[in-house]
PDB file of C-alpha atoms in Angstrom:
ATOM      1  CA  MET A  30      13.560  55.104  32.623  1.00  0.00           C
ATOM      2  CA  LYS A  31      16.381  56.887  30.790  1.00  0.00           C
ATOM      3  CA  LEU A  32      17.077  57.454  27.079  1.00  0.00           C
ATOM      4  CA  VAL A  33      20.669  57.759  25.889  1.00  0.00           C
ATOM      5  CA  SER A  34      21.672  58.554  22.307  1.00  0.00           C
ATOM      6  CA  GLY A  35      24.903  58.054  20.419  1.00  0.00           C
ATOM      7  CA  ASN A  36      25.861  60.156  17.404  1.00  0.00           C
ATOM      8  CA  SER A  37      24.682  57.846  14.610  1.00  0.00           C
ATOM      9  CA  ASN A  38      21.083  59.089  14.377  1.00  0.00           C
ATOM     10  CA  ARG A  39      20.413  61.971  16.718  1.00  0.00           C
ATOM     11  CA  PRO A  40      17.252  63.164  14.877  1.00  0.00           C
ATOM     12  CA  LEU A  41      15.560  59.779  15.390  1.00  0.00           C
ATOM     13  CA  ALA A  42      16.578  59.719  19.070  1.00  0.00           C
ATOM     14  CA  GLU A  43      15.085  63.193  19.537  1.00  0.00           C
ATOM     15  CA  ALA A  44      11.857  62.120  17.810  1.00  0.00           C
ATOM     16  CA  ILE A  45      11.601  59.078  20.094  1.00  0.00           C
ATOM     17  CA  SER A  46      12.268  61.347  23.084  1.00  0.00           C
ATOM     18  CA  GLN A  47       9.457  63.635  21.956  1.00  0.00           C
ATOM     19  CA  TYR A  48       7.067  60.695  21.463  1.00  0.00           C
ATOM     20  CA  LEU A  49       7.765  59.417  24.977  1.00  0.00           C
ATOM     21  CA  ASP A  50       7.794  62.941  26.474  1.00  0.00           C
ATOM     22  CA  LEU A  51      11.092  61.997  28.094  1.00  0.00           C
ATOM     23  CA  PRO A  52      14.261  64.106  27.616  1.00  0.00           C
ATOM     24  CA  LEU A  53      17.433  62.483  26.415  1.00  0.00           C
ATOM     25  CA  THR A  54      19.950  61.844  29.171  1.00  0.00           C
ATOM     26  CA  GLU A  55      22.931  64.170  28.913  1.00  0.00           C
ATOM     27  CA  CYS A  56      25.744  62.119  27.448  1.00  0.00           C
ATOM     28  CA  ALA A  57      29.004  63.313  25.892  1.00  0.00           C
ATOM     29  CA  VAL A  58      30.298  61.125  23.066  1.00  0.00           C
ATOM     30  CA  ARG A  59      33.438  62.572  21.531  1.00  0.00           C
ATOM     31  CA  ARG A  60      36.695  61.630  19.857  1.00  0.00           C
ATOM     32  CA  PHE A  61      40.312  62.077  20.834  1.00  0.00           C
ATOM     33  CA  ALA A  62      42.713  63.288  18.137  1.00  0.00           C
ATOM     34  CA  ASP A  63      43.337  59.721  16.951  1.00  0.00           C
ATOM     35  CA  GLN A  64      39.522  59.128  16.685  1.00  0.00           C
ATOM     36  CA  GLU A  65      39.438  57.032  19.867  1.00  0.00           C
ATOM     37  CA  VAL A  66      35.891  57.173  21.314  1.00  0.00           C
ATOM     38  CA  PHE A  67      35.287  58.672  24.753  1.00  0.00           C
ATOM     39  CA  VAL A  68      31.914  58.603  26.566  1.00  0.00           C
ATOM     40  CA  GLU A  69      30.749  60.407  29.692  1.00  0.00           C
ATOM     41  CA  ILE A  70      27.246  59.911  31.129  1.00  0.00           C
ATOM     42  CA  ARG A  71      26.518  63.223  32.814  1.00  0.00           C
ATOM     43  CA  GLU A  72      23.432  62.192  34.801  1.00  0.00           C
ATOM     44  CA  ASN A  73      22.845  59.649  37.552  1.00  0.00           C
ATOM     45  CA  VAL A  74      21.617  56.344  36.069  1.00  0.00           C
ATOM     46  CA  ARG A  75      22.059  54.099  39.100  1.00  0.00           C
ATOM     47  CA  GLY A  76      19.179  51.618  39.273  1.00  0.00           C
ATOM     48  CA  GLU A  77      17.589  52.979  36.077  1.00  0.00           C
ATOM     49  CA  ASP A  78      16.113  51.151  33.081  1.00  0.00           C
ATOM     50  CA  VAL A  79      18.272  52.638  30.272  1.00  0.00           C
ATOM     51  CA  PHE A  80      17.630  52.501  26.517  1.00  0.00           C
ATOM     52  CA  VAL A  81      20.624  53.288  24.263  1.00  0.00           C
ATOM     53  CA  ILE A  82      19.564  54.464  20.786  1.00  0.00           C
ATOM     54  CA  GLN A  83      22.288  53.868  18.201  1.00  0.00           C
ATOM     55  CA  SER A  84      22.142  52.540  14.643  1.00  0.00           C
ATOM     56  CA  THR A  85      25.298  50.794  13.447  1.00  0.00           C
ATOM     57  CA  SER A  86      25.123  52.460  10.043  1.00  0.00           C
ATOM     58  CA  TYR A  87      27.923  54.246   8.153  1.00  0.00           C
ATOM     59  CA  PRO A  88      30.557  54.564   9.502  1.00  0.00           C
ATOM     60  CA  ALA A  89      29.570  51.156  10.854  1.00  0.00           C
ATOM     61  CA  ASN A  90      32.638  50.411  12.954  1.00  0.00           C
ATOM     62  CA  ASP A  91      32.723  53.861  14.605  1.00  0.00           C
ATOM     63  CA  ASN A  92      29.037  53.706  15.474  1.00  0.00           C
ATOM     64  CA  LEU A  93      29.351  50.153  16.774  1.00  0.00           C
ATOM     65  CA  MET A  94      32.225  51.215  19.050  1.00  0.00           C
ATOM     66  CA  GLU A  95      30.152  54.142  20.332  1.00  0.00           C
ATOM     67  CA  LEU A  96      27.348  51.725  21.217  1.00  0.00           C
ATOM     68  CA  LEU A  97      29.689  49.331  23.027  1.00  0.00           C
ATOM     69  CA  ILE A  98      31.436  52.055  25.007  1.00  0.00           C
ATOM     70  CA  ILE A  99      28.133  53.699  26.015  1.00  0.00           C
ATOM     71  CA  ILE A 100      26.912  50.312  27.260  1.00  0.00           C
ATOM     72  CA  ASP A 101      30.123  49.797  29.223  1.00  0.00           C
ATOM     73  CA  ALA A 102      29.827  53.273  30.772  1.00  0.00           C
ATOM     74  CA  LEU A 103      26.258  52.481  31.862  1.00  0.00           C
ATOM     75  CA  VAL A 104      27.288  49.127  33.345  1.00  0.00           C
ATOM     76  CA  ARG A 105      29.991  50.854  35.393  1.00  0.00           C
ATOM     77  CA  ALA A 106      27.464  53.532  36.416  1.00  0.00           C
ATOM     78  CA  SER A 107      25.241  50.771  37.921  1.00  0.00           C
ATOM     79  CA  ALA A 108      22.270  51.002  35.536  1.00  0.00           C
ATOM     80  CA  ARG A 109      19.718  48.348  36.489  1.00  0.00           C
ATOM     81  CA  ARG A 110      18.938  47.200  32.933  1.00  0.00           C
ATOM     82  CA  ILE A 111      20.415  48.248  29.587  1.00  0.00           C
ATOM     83  CA  THR A 112      18.557  47.836  26.307  1.00  0.00           C
ATOM     84  CA  ALA A 113      20.478  48.411  23.074  1.00  0.00           C
ATOM     85  CA  VAL A 114      18.003  50.025  20.661  1.00  0.00           C
ATOM     86  CA  VAL A 115      19.595  49.423  17.257  1.00  0.00           C
ATOM     87  CA  PRO A 116      17.152  50.588  14.539  1.00  0.00           C
ATOM     88  CA  TYR A 117      19.563  49.435  11.815  1.00  0.00           C
ATOM     89  CA  PHE A 118      21.710  46.458  12.767  1.00  0.00           C
ATOM     90  CA  GLY A 119      24.891  46.634  10.716  1.00  0.00           C
ATOM     91  CA  TYR A 120      26.616  43.409   9.654  1.00  0.00           C
ATOM     92  CA  ALA A 121      23.183  41.734   9.382  1.00  0.00           C
ATOM     93  CA  ARG A 122      23.882  40.744   5.779  1.00  0.00           C
ATOM     94  CA  GLN A 123      26.758  38.551   7.017  1.00  0.00           C
ATOM     95  CA  ASP A 124      24.380  36.093   8.672  1.00  0.00           C
ATOM     96  CA  ARG A 125      25.870  32.883   7.221  1.00  0.00           C
ATOM     97  CA  LYS A 126      29.066  31.583   5.646  1.00  0.00           C
ATOM     98  CA  MET A 127      29.154  32.854   2.071  1.00  0.00           C
ATOM     99  CA  GLY A 128      32.007  30.513   1.136  1.00  0.00           C
ATOM    100  CA  GLY A 129      35.033  28.751   2.493  1.00  0.00           C
ATOM    101  CA  ARG A 130      36.997  30.532   5.246  1.00  0.00           C
ATOM    102  CA  THR A 131      34.486  33.393   5.608  1.00  0.00           C
ATOM    103  CA  PRO A 132      33.041  34.761   8.885  1.00  0.00           C
ATOM    104  CA  ILE A 133      29.523  34.981  10.266  1.00  0.00           C
ATOM    105  CA  SER A 134      29.982  38.580  11.354  1.00  0.00           C
ATOM    106  CA  ALA A 135      26.388  39.104  12.491  1.00  0.00           C
ATOM    107  CA  LYS A 136      26.942  36.480  15.203  1.00  0.00           C
ATOM    108  CA  LEU A 137      30.257  38.073  16.196  1.00  0.00           C
ATOM    109  CA  VAL A 138      28.626  41.506  16.602  1.00  0.00           C
ATOM    110  CA  ALA A 139      25.781  39.957  18.599  1.00  0.00           C
ATOM    111  CA  ASN A 140      28.341  38.378  20.932  1.00  0.00           C
ATOM    112  CA  ILE A 141      30.206  41.669  21.359  1.00  0.00           C
ATOM    113  CA  ILE A 142      27.044  43.629  22.245  1.00  0.00           C
ATOM    114  CA  THR A 143      26.086  40.964  24.775  1.00  0.00           C
ATOM    115  CA  ARG A 144      29.546  40.837  26.355  1.00  0.00           C
ATOM    116  CA  ALA A 145      29.635  44.650  26.582  1.00  0.00           C
ATOM    117  CA  GLY A 146      26.776  44.398  29.076  1.00  0.00           C
ATOM    118  CA  ALA A 147      23.486  44.815  27.202  1.00  0.00           C
ATOM    119  CA  ASP A 148      20.551  43.028  28.847  1.00  0.00           C
ATOM    120  CA  ARG A 149      18.168  43.307  25.890  1.00  0.00           C
ATOM    121  CA  VAL A 150      18.227  44.308  22.221  1.00  0.00           C
ATOM    122  CA  LEU A 151      15.508  46.134  20.309  1.00  0.00           C
ATOM    123  CA  THR A 152      15.915  46.372  16.541  1.00  0.00           C
ATOM    124  CA  VAL A 153      13.891  46.896  13.364  1.00  0.00           C
ATOM    125  CA  ASP A 154      13.424  44.554  10.390  1.00  0.00           C
ATOM    126  CA  LEU A 155      16.477  42.335  10.696  1.00  0.00           C
ATOM    127  CA  HIS A 156      17.809  41.195   7.345  1.00  0.00           C
ATOM    128  CA  ALA A 157      17.256  37.596   8.450  1.00  0.00           C
ATOM    129  CA  GLY A 158      14.939  36.627  11.285  1.00  0.00           C
ATOM    130  CA  GLN A 159      17.316  33.985  12.605  1.00  0.00           C
ATOM    131  CA  ILE A 160      19.727  36.723  13.719  1.00  0.00           C
ATOM    132  CA  GLN A 161      17.498  37.028  16.799  1.00  0.00           C
ATOM    133  CA  GLY A 162      18.899  33.639  17.776  1.00  0.00           C
ATOM    134  CA  PHE A 163      22.463  34.937  17.515  1.00  0.00           C
ATOM    135  CA  PHE A 164      21.889  36.889  20.727  1.00  0.00           C
ATOM    136  CA  ASP A 165      21.983  35.124  24.095  1.00  0.00           C
ATOM    137  CA  ILE A 166      19.772  37.863  25.559  1.00  0.00           C
ATOM    138  CA  PRO A 167      16.109  38.760  24.806  1.00  0.00           C
ATOM    139  CA  THR A 168      15.833  40.397  21.381  1.00  0.00           C
ATOM    140  CA  ASP A 169      12.775  42.125  19.922  1.00  0.00           C
ATOM    141  CA  ASN A 170      12.661  42.514  16.141  1.00  0.00           C
ATOM    142  CA  LEU A 171      10.100  45.183  15.207  1.00  0.00           C
ATOM    143  CA  TYR A 172       8.350  44.664  11.869  1.00  0.00           C
ATOM    144  CA  ILE A 173       7.931  47.643   9.583  1.00  0.00           C
ATOM    145  CA  ALA A 174       4.943  46.283   7.620  1.00  0.00           C
ATOM    146  CA  PRO A 175       2.307  48.078   9.800  1.00  0.00           C
ATOM    147  CA  VAL A 176       4.017  51.446   9.251  1.00  0.00           C
ATOM    148  CA  MET A 177       4.404  50.957   5.499  1.00  0.00           C
ATOM    149  CA  SER A 178       0.897  49.555   5.018  1.00  0.00           C
ATOM    150  CA  ARG A 179      -0.567  52.601   6.777  1.00  0.00           C
ATOM    151  CA  ASP A 180       1.370  54.935   4.473  1.00  0.00           C
ATOM    152  CA  ILE A 181       0.341  52.980   1.365  1.00  0.00           C
ATOM    153  CA  LYS A 182      -3.340  53.051   2.357  1.00  0.00           C
ATOM    154  CA  GLU A 183      -3.167  56.831   2.764  1.00  0.00           C
ATOM    155  CA  ARG A 184      -1.498  57.497  -0.615  1.00  0.00           C
ATOM    156  CA  TYR A 185      -2.467  54.748  -3.075  1.00  0.00           C
ATOM    157  CA  THR A 186      -5.597  53.288  -4.635  1.00  0.00           C
ATOM    158  CA  LEU A 187      -5.531  49.772  -3.237  1.00  0.00           C
ATOM    159  CA  ASP A 188      -7.653  47.929  -5.828  1.00  0.00           C
ATOM    160  CA  ASN A 189      -4.901  48.015  -8.464  1.00  0.00           C
ATOM    161  CA  LEU A 190      -1.843  47.408  -6.261  1.00  0.00           C
ATOM    162  CA  MET A 191       0.491  44.428  -6.413  1.00  0.00           C
ATOM    163  CA  VAL A 192       3.256  43.857  -3.860  1.00  0.00           C
ATOM    164  CA  VAL A 193       6.510  42.588  -5.370  1.00  0.00           C
ATOM    165  CA  SER A 194       9.437  40.939  -3.619  1.00  0.00           C
ATOM    166  CA  PRO A 195      12.670  41.975  -5.369  1.00  0.00           C
ATOM    167  CA  ASP A 196      14.139  38.516  -4.707  1.00  0.00           C
ATOM    168  CA  VAL A 197      13.081  35.077  -3.531  1.00  0.00           C
ATOM    169  CA  GLY A 198      14.615  35.616  -0.076  1.00  0.00           C
ATOM    170  CA  GLY A 199      12.227  38.472   0.701  1.00  0.00           C
ATOM    171  CA  VAL A 200       8.994  36.640  -0.078  1.00  0.00           C
ATOM    172  CA  VAL A 201       7.915  36.209   3.558  1.00  0.00           C
ATOM    173  CA  ARG A 202       8.409  39.923   4.234  1.00  0.00           C
ATOM    174  CA  ALA A 203       6.529  40.942   1.070  1.00  0.00           C
ATOM    175  CA  ARG A 204       3.698  38.498   1.777  1.00  0.00           C
ATOM    176  CA  GLU A 205       3.122  40.141   5.170  1.00  0.00           C
ATOM    177  CA  LEU A 206       2.674  43.552   3.531  1.00  0.00           C
ATOM    178  CA  ALA A 207       0.460  42.087   0.791  1.00  0.00           C
ATOM    179  CA  LYS A 208      -1.772  40.526   3.440  1.00  0.00           C
ATOM    180  CA  ARG A 209      -2.137  43.823   5.288  1.00  0.00           C
ATOM    181  CA  ILE A 210      -3.249  45.768   2.190  1.00  0.00           C
ATOM    182  CA  ASP A 211      -5.130  42.808   0.643  1.00  0.00           C
ATOM    183  CA  ALA A 212      -3.027  42.807  -2.527  1.00  0.00           C
ATOM    184  CA  PRO A 213      -1.635  39.982  -4.696  1.00  0.00           C
ATOM    185  CA  LEU A 214       2.042  39.075  -4.630  1.00  0.00           C
ATOM    186  CA  ALA A 215       4.673  38.767  -7.362  1.00  0.00           C
ATOM    187  CA  ILE A 216       8.372  37.865  -7.200  1.00  0.00           C
ATOM    188  CA  VAL A 217      11.396  39.068  -9.146  1.00  0.00           C
ATOM    189  CA  ASP A 218      13.696  36.132  -9.853  1.00  0.00           C
ATOM    190  CA  LYS A 219      17.216  37.483 -10.169  1.00  0.00           C
ATOM    191  CA  ARG A 220      20.740  36.149 -10.368  1.00  0.00           C
ATOM    192  CA  ARG A 221      23.523  38.074  -8.625  1.00  0.00           C
ATOM    193  CA  GLU A 222      26.727  37.724 -10.616  1.00  0.00           C
ATOM    194  CA  ARG A 223      28.964  39.619  -8.169  1.00  0.00           C
ATOM    195  CA  PRO A 224      28.540  41.730  -4.990  1.00  0.00           C
ATOM    196  CA  GLY A 225      26.724  44.994  -5.626  1.00  0.00           C
ATOM    197  CA  GLU A 226      25.392  43.915  -9.024  1.00  0.00           C
ATOM    198  CA  SER A 227      22.277  41.979  -9.980  1.00  0.00           C
ATOM    199  CA  GLU A 228      20.716  40.673 -13.161  1.00  0.00           C
ATOM    200  CA  VAL A 229      16.941  40.292 -13.341  1.00  0.00           C
ATOM    201  CA  MET A 230      15.891  37.010 -14.917  1.00  0.00           C
ATOM    202  CA  ASN A 231      12.082  36.941 -14.948  1.00  0.00           C
ATOM    203  CA  ILE A 232       8.905  37.924 -13.103  1.00  0.00           C
ATOM    204  CA  ILE A 233       6.866  35.320 -11.253  1.00  0.00           C
ATOM    205  CA  GLY A 234       3.270  36.569 -11.419  1.00  0.00           C
ATOM    206  CA  ASN A 235       1.181  38.663 -13.811  1.00  0.00           C
ATOM    207  CA  VAL A 236       1.942  42.347 -13.221  1.00  0.00           C
ATOM    208  CA  ALA A 237       0.385  43.720 -16.425  1.00  0.00           C
ATOM    209  CA  GLY A 238      -1.589  46.894 -15.751  1.00  0.00           C
ATOM    210  CA  ARG A 239      -0.725  46.859 -12.041  1.00  0.00           C
ATOM    211  CA  ASP A 240       0.719  49.570  -9.801  1.00  0.00           C
ATOM    212  CA  CYS A 241       3.617  47.628  -8.278  1.00  0.00           C
ATOM    213  CA  ILE A 242       5.099  48.141  -4.818  1.00  0.00           C
ATOM    214  CA  LEU A 243       8.594  46.696  -4.359  1.00  0.00           C
ATOM    215  CA  PHE A 244       9.094  45.855  -0.670  1.00  0.00           C
ATOM    216  CA  ASP A 245      12.396  44.932   0.973  1.00  0.00           C
ATOM    217  CA  ASP A 246      14.493  45.564   4.085  1.00  0.00           C
ATOM    218  CA  ILE A 247      17.682  47.167   2.709  1.00  0.00           C
ATOM    219  CA  VAL A 248      18.547  49.331  -0.290  1.00  0.00           C
ATOM    220  CA  ASP A 249      22.309  49.801  -0.664  1.00  0.00           C
ATOM    221  CA  SER A 250      23.594  50.463  -4.187  1.00  0.00           C
ATOM    222  CA  GLY A 251      20.063  50.666  -5.607  1.00  0.00           C
ATOM    223  CA  GLY A 252      20.950  48.387  -8.533  1.00  0.00           C
ATOM    224  CA  THR A 253      18.492  45.645  -7.594  1.00  0.00           C
ATOM    225  CA  LEU A 254      15.577  48.094  -7.303  1.00  0.00           C
ATOM    226  CA  CYS A 255      16.347  49.853 -10.593  1.00  0.00           C
ATOM    227  CA  ASN A 256      16.720  46.553 -12.476  1.00  0.00           C
ATOM    228  CA  ALA A 257      13.534  45.216 -10.894  1.00  0.00           C
ATOM    229  CA  ALA A 258      11.632  48.362 -11.902  1.00  0.00           C
ATOM    230  CA  ASP A 259      12.829  48.000 -15.497  1.00  0.00           C
ATOM    231  CA  ALA A 260      11.807  44.331 -15.559  1.00  0.00           C
ATOM    232  CA  LEU A 261       8.358  45.047 -14.130  1.00  0.00           C
ATOM    233  CA  LEU A 262       7.701  47.841 -16.619  1.00  0.00           C
ATOM    234  CA  ALA A 263       8.912  45.583 -19.434  1.00  0.00           C
ATOM    235  CA  ALA A 264       6.268  43.107 -18.227  1.00  0.00           C
ATOM    236  CA  ASP A 265       3.645  45.860 -18.731  1.00  0.00           C
ATOM    237  CA  ALA A 266       3.319  47.034 -15.141  1.00  0.00           C
ATOM    238  CA  LYS A 267       1.544  50.398 -14.961  1.00  0.00           C
ATOM    239  CA  SER A 268       3.941  51.950 -12.426  1.00  0.00           C
ATOM    240  CA  VAL A 269       6.594  50.918  -9.904  1.00  0.00           C
ATOM    241  CA  ALA A 270       7.391  52.360  -6.477  1.00  0.00           C
ATOM    242  CA  ALA A 271       9.575  50.943  -3.708  1.00  0.00           C
ATOM    243  CA  PHE A 272       9.131  50.804   0.059  1.00  0.00           C
ATOM    244  CA  ILE A 273      12.358  49.869   1.863  1.00  0.00           C
ATOM    245  CA  THR A 274      13.059  49.854   5.610  1.00  0.00           C
ATOM    246  CA  HIS A 275      16.743  50.779   5.746  1.00  0.00           C
ATOM    247  CA  GLY A 276      18.123  53.344   3.297  1.00  0.00           C
ATOM    248  CA  VAL A 277      21.849  52.542   3.305  1.00  0.00           C
ATOM    249  CA  LEU A 278      22.157  54.197  -0.138  1.00  0.00           C
ATOM    250  CA  SER A 279      25.930  54.056  -0.458  1.00  0.00           C
ATOM    251  CA  GLY A 280      28.056  55.556  -3.219  1.00  0.00           C
ATOM    252  CA  GLY A 281      26.020  56.869  -6.136  1.00  0.00           C
ATOM    253  CA  ALA A 282      22.801  55.137  -5.062  1.00  0.00           C
ATOM    254  CA  VAL A 283      20.740  58.322  -4.685  1.00  0.00           C
ATOM    255  CA  ALA A 284      21.671  59.522  -8.177  1.00  0.00           C
ATOM    256  CA  ARG A 285      20.896  56.048  -9.527  1.00  0.00           C
ATOM    257  CA  ILE A 286      17.436  56.111  -7.944  1.00  0.00           C
ATOM    258  CA  GLU A 287      16.780  59.631  -9.235  1.00  0.00           C
ATOM    259  CA  ALA A 288      17.641  58.547 -12.783  1.00  0.00           C
ATOM    260  CA  SER A 289      15.609  55.327 -12.564  1.00  0.00           C
ATOM    261  CA  ARG A 290      12.064  54.567 -13.691  1.00  0.00           C
ATOM    262  CA  LEU A 291      10.831  54.265 -10.109  1.00  0.00           C
ATOM    263  CA  GLU A 292       7.963  56.613  -9.249  1.00  0.00           C
ATOM    264  CA  GLU A 293       9.308  57.002  -5.701  1.00  0.00           C
ATOM    265  CA  LEU A 294      11.443  55.311  -3.079  1.00  0.00           C
ATOM    266  CA  VAL A 295      10.110  55.402   0.468  1.00  0.00           C
ATOM    267  CA  ILE A 296      12.534  54.653   3.315  1.00  0.00           C
ATOM    268  CA  THR A 297      12.421  55.025   7.094  1.00  0.00           C
ATOM    269  CA  ASP A 298      14.614  57.131   9.352  1.00  0.00           C
ATOM    270  CA  SER A 299      16.335  54.083  10.864  1.00  0.00           C
ATOM    271  CA  ILE A 300      19.475  55.573   9.274  1.00  0.00           C
ATOM    272  CA  ALA A 301      20.006  59.327   9.431  1.00  0.00           C
ATOM    273  CA  ALA A 302      19.206  60.975   6.100  1.00  0.00           C
ATOM    274  CA  THR A 303      22.112  62.536   4.217  1.00  0.00           C
ATOM    275  CA  ASP A 304      21.847  65.876   2.399  1.00  0.00           C
ATOM    276  CA  ALA A 305      21.573  63.978  -0.897  1.00  0.00           C
ATOM    277  CA  ILE A 306      18.560  62.055   0.406  1.00  0.00           C
ATOM    278  CA  LYS A 307      16.896  65.224   1.713  1.00  0.00           C
ATOM    279  CA  GLN A 308      17.309  66.957  -1.650  1.00  0.00           C
ATOM    280  CA  ALA A 309      16.228  64.023  -3.842  1.00  0.00           C
ATOM    281  CA  ASP A 310      12.856  64.358  -5.567  1.00  0.00           C
ATOM    282  CA  LYS A 311      12.072  60.647  -5.664  1.00  0.00           C
ATOM    283  CA  LEU A 312      12.981  59.821  -2.050  1.00  0.00           C
ATOM    284  CA  ARG A 313      10.563  60.151   0.843  1.00  0.00           C
ATOM    285  CA  VAL A 314      11.250  59.334   4.500  1.00  0.00           C
ATOM    286  CA  VAL A 315       8.668  58.011   6.975  1.00  0.00           C
ATOM    287  CA  SER A 316       9.448  58.040  10.673  1.00  0.00           C
ATOM    288  CA  ILE A 317       9.616  54.943  12.852  1.00  0.00           C
ATOM    289  CA  ALA A 318       9.948  57.010  16.046  1.00  0.00           C
ATOM    290  CA  PRO A 319       6.366  56.191  17.161  1.00  0.00           C
ATOM    291  CA  LEU A 320       6.954  52.463  16.559  1.00  0.00           C
ATOM    292  CA  ILE A 321      10.231  52.379  18.503  1.00  0.00           C
ATOM    293  CA  GLY A 322       8.902  54.741  21.166  1.00  0.00           C
ATOM    294  CA  GLU A 323       5.891  52.514  21.794  1.00  0.00           C
ATOM    295  CA  ALA A 324       8.101  49.415  21.925  1.00  0.00           C
ATOM    296  CA  ILE A 325      10.389  51.120  24.454  1.00  0.00           C
ATOM    297  CA  SER A 326       7.411  52.127  26.571  1.00  0.00           C
ATOM    298  CA  ARG A 327       5.991  48.610  26.562  1.00  0.00           C
ATOM    299  CA  THR A 328       9.374  47.092  27.385  1.00  0.00           C
ATOM    300  CA  ALA A 329       9.812  49.429  30.348  1.00  0.00           C
ATOM    301  CA  LEU A 330       6.301  48.651  31.604  1.00  0.00           C
ATOM    302  CA  GLU A 331       6.764  44.885  31.051  1.00  0.00           C
ATOM    303  CA  LYS A 332       3.927  44.816  28.485  1.00  0.00           C
ATOM    304  CA  SER A 333       3.668  42.820  25.267  1.00  0.00           C
ATOM    305  CA  VAL A 334       5.678  44.122  22.308  1.00  0.00           C
ATOM    306  CA  SER A 335       4.433  41.509  19.827  1.00  0.00           C
ATOM    307  CA  SER A 336       0.865  42.789  20.213  1.00  0.00           C
ATOM    308  CA  LEU A 337       1.992  45.910  18.312  1.00  0.00           C
ATOM    309  CA  PHE A 338       1.735  43.834  15.129  1.00  0.00           C
ATOM    310  CA  ASP A 339      -1.611  42.097  15.669  1.00  0.00           C
TER     311      ASP A 339
END
């Protein structure tokens, strides 16, 4: 088995390498003067089971191209099987037609990864579960609920907690976490007027006196979380924290979170933390390296991955 890392999230790749006690394969990923990507695999991978670790986070297109070119290099180097390990799958929010004459970009990216030569895909908390069906190759979607529930149990008093979905679309995800920590569930009903902005309408469920945990897969601008926190506190919630899988946190999101009424925002290292995230008082990062490392190990040994979540 071989591990190969692109440049998108080297710290996570190194943590996975440490978990598996397997060094990263020497691989040069660099740019020509015009930013064209060049890849050189500097170790023999012929006949090997290779796992390529690369999130397609910002800059999404550059990191996607790195992934594709690494896969192509491995195909031409006669790797036996190539698994694209994509902790954060960019373009996942474009999983359906949003209007007339618009693309389904998640399907396009799935096609490109497949055509590049990947034999399997391993990812974490897809924005929509049906994206697994966009791939014509086996795809494992790792759920983050076990990792987050373990962290919550270590840090919170469970008897007063309430899990809250920040929108109707995330109810299934939030219900899974609520089940694991034996907590009730509430829903924020919101109306999005335009991209990047949201308006909270009302709270479904009684949150008065509760310590609320907002649970979702992606935080980008942070507007939804901040508005949801304000709405929950206006409904007499005792406190509000947020647990989110992928911390995209674009633009002024970190400053927005810092100025918000959230007690804390917990994200994973599926996307490499920026300096702003590292310095923020309200942001905390939990590692998914053990989760991905165990999934890689089980895939290589042809063992069950789904049993990780039993």
